[in-house]
């Protein structure tokens, strides 16, 4: 679910920033750079958050923050000038990057601790294949949704799917999970 929402949102982001908000190439580059800076900050705090909350709850928090980031992106004003749009969309992407930087190390650490060593290669290859395949479908879907629902409509739908991914994770055994609890 997360990869589907992500590929829809990231596909629509470029169109939204360049066409609807008219940020131009440099503005769009700054928005993407904000995501990178947020990702770096999230990765810096990921181990501490994982230790404090547990890796499972850190993953859920990251997914909820990701949802919030795309809601903020969706709410970026387009009629108050490019500067305000750049600040709001940049903040949304910084939060998105932070959420991914927080979630990814905790998720991968937990998966790798949970998976028996002799199956790590197969499990990771299978997960990556499914995720990347869904991403291709989501990118196509993102373009179709942007054409049919408009940029904001497509982003709203992506945010709902992000929320669904967070809720599915929160309702799963991942909630409260810690690497130390994984079977050896």
XYZ file of C-alpha atoms in Angstrom:
184
model
C 0.000 0.000 0.000
C 2.773 2.401 0.953
C 4.658 1.928 -2.309
C 1.471 2.414 -4.321
C 0.673 5.669 -2.521
C 4.280 6.818 -2.759
C 4.562 6.273 -6.492
C 1.236 8.027 -7.110
C 2.258 10.981 -4.924
C 5.785 11.358 -6.281
C 4.508 11.164 -9.863
C 1.928 13.867 -9.213
C 4.351 16.017 -7.172
C 6.376 17.079 -10.200
C 3.292 17.993 -12.183
C 1.769 19.818 -9.225
C 4.919 21.811 -8.450
C 5.772 22.697 -12.036
C 2.362 23.144 -13.618
C -0.116 24.085 -10.879
C 2.209 26.008 -8.566
C 4.562 27.240 -11.306
C 7.633 26.834 -9.088
C 9.984 26.374 -12.018
C 12.902 23.978 -12.187
C 14.918 25.682 -9.433
C 11.940 25.798 -7.077
C 11.140 22.167 -7.727
C 14.773 21.309 -7.112
C 14.609 23.091 -3.740
C 11.473 21.127 -2.846
C 13.257 17.859 -3.624
C 16.326 19.013 -1.706
C 14.098 19.660 1.318
C 13.008 16.014 1.169
C 16.653 14.970 1.143
C 17.513 17.162 4.120
C 14.485 15.836 5.995
C 15.534 12.278 5.188
C 18.984 12.906 6.599
C 17.510 14.342 9.813
C 15.089 11.421 10.114
C 17.881 8.914 9.658
C 19.896 10.639 12.382
C 17.113 10.224 14.944
C 15.844 6.828 13.727
C 17.996 4.702 16.051
C 17.029 6.704 19.142
C 13.339 6.669 18.234
C 13.523 2.933 17.536
C 15.101 2.302 20.930
C 12.574 4.495 22.722
C 9.354 3.430 20.971
C 10.408 0.096 19.519
C 11.000 -0.431 15.824
C 7.360 -1.307 15.125
C 5.974 1.872 16.647
C 8.721 3.918 14.972
C 7.549 2.478 11.638
C 3.945 3.413 12.423
C 4.994 6.924 13.456
C 6.949 7.307 10.223
C 3.939 6.237 8.170
C 1.645 8.638 10.014
C 4.105 11.492 9.494
C 4.292 10.561 5.820
C 0.510 10.841 5.595
C 0.650 14.242 7.283
C 3.354 15.384 4.870
C 1.229 14.593 1.829
C -1.807 16.279 3.380
C 0.345 19.386 3.858
C 1.508 19.116 0.239
C -2.107 18.844 -0.868
C -2.923 22.036 1.061
C -0.086 24.058 -0.488
C -1.626 27.368 -1.545
C -1.373 28.106 -5.227
C -2.869 31.562 -5.290
C -0.597 33.487 -2.914
C 2.568 33.491 -4.957
C 5.352 31.065 -5.651
C 7.329 31.994 -2.518
C 4.631 30.815 -0.105
C 3.985 27.720 -2.216
C 7.709 26.958 -2.170
C 7.866 27.280 1.629
C 4.791 25.128 2.286
C 5.618 22.454 -0.290
C 9.255 22.484 0.854
C 8.138 21.975 4.468
C 5.824 19.165 3.354
C 8.660 17.455 1.526
C 11.053 17.961 4.452
C 8.498 16.203 6.665
C 8.073 13.461 4.040
C 11.827 12.918 3.940
C 12.020 12.940 7.728
C 9.243 10.322 7.906
C 11.060 8.061 5.452
C 14.388 8.568 7.205
C 12.748 7.618 10.489
C 10.789 4.642 9.176
C 13.182 2.936 6.768
C 16.072 2.054 9.120
C 13.649 0.786 11.743
C 11.668 -1.228 9.214
C 14.699 -2.784 7.564
C 16.372 -3.535 10.881
C 13.250 -5.240 12.149
C 12.693 -7.244 8.955
C 16.301 -8.381 8.896
C 16.253 -9.348 12.566
C 12.988 -11.255 12.100
C 14.026 -13.124 8.950
C 16.155 -16.252 9.369
C 19.624 -15.650 7.959
C 19.298 -18.363 5.286
C 16.163 -16.642 3.916
C 17.351 -13.016 3.989
C 18.293 -12.880 0.322
C 15.053 -14.419 -0.891
C 12.855 -12.380 1.435
C 14.539 -9.088 0.537
C 14.513 -9.884 -3.182
C 10.823 -10.801 -3.032
C 9.905 -7.660 -1.086
C 11.868 -5.433 -3.441
C 10.353 -7.076 -6.532
C 6.805 -6.652 -5.257
C 7.452 -3.084 -4.070
C 9.078 -2.000 -7.326
C 6.332 -3.644 -9.385
C 3.690 -1.795 -7.380
C 5.657 1.430 -7.854
C 5.443 1.065 -11.644
C 1.688 0.574 -11.441
C 1.374 3.517 -9.038
C 3.288 5.847 -11.340
C 0.925 5.060 -14.202
C -2.032 5.383 -11.858
C -0.697 8.723 -10.616
C -0.699 10.123 -14.132
C -4.201 8.833 -14.781
C -5.483 10.178 -11.469
C -3.884 13.578 -12.077
C -5.600 13.722 -15.476
C -8.950 12.568 -14.073
C -9.103 14.105 -10.591
C -6.629 16.945 -10.910
C -3.374 17.238 -8.989
C -4.955 17.919 -5.613
C -7.490 15.130 -6.052
C -4.729 12.666 -6.898
C -2.660 13.820 -3.906
C -5.702 13.503 -1.633
C -6.256 9.936 -2.779
C -2.565 9.149 -2.262
C -2.753 10.603 1.264
C -5.711 8.316 2.006
C -3.740 5.289 0.834
C -0.772 6.408 2.962
C -3.140 6.602 5.931
C -4.466 3.145 5.085
C -0.913 1.790 5.087
C -0.302 3.339 8.513
C -3.548 1.909 9.900
C -2.868 -1.569 8.506
C 0.576 -1.473 10.122
C -0.878 -0.212 13.410
C -3.405 -3.056 13.418
C -0.740 -5.680 12.718
C 1.681 -7.518 15.021
C 4.258 -4.883 14.065
C 2.651 -2.533 16.614
C 4.813 -2.628 19.724
C 7.437 -4.845 18.022
C 11.090 -4.537 18.967
C 14.154 -6.095 17.351
C 15.048 -7.663 20.685
C 11.695 -9.500 20.570
C 12.396 -11.090 17.186
C 13.048 -14.826 17.223
C 16.697 -15.810 16.879
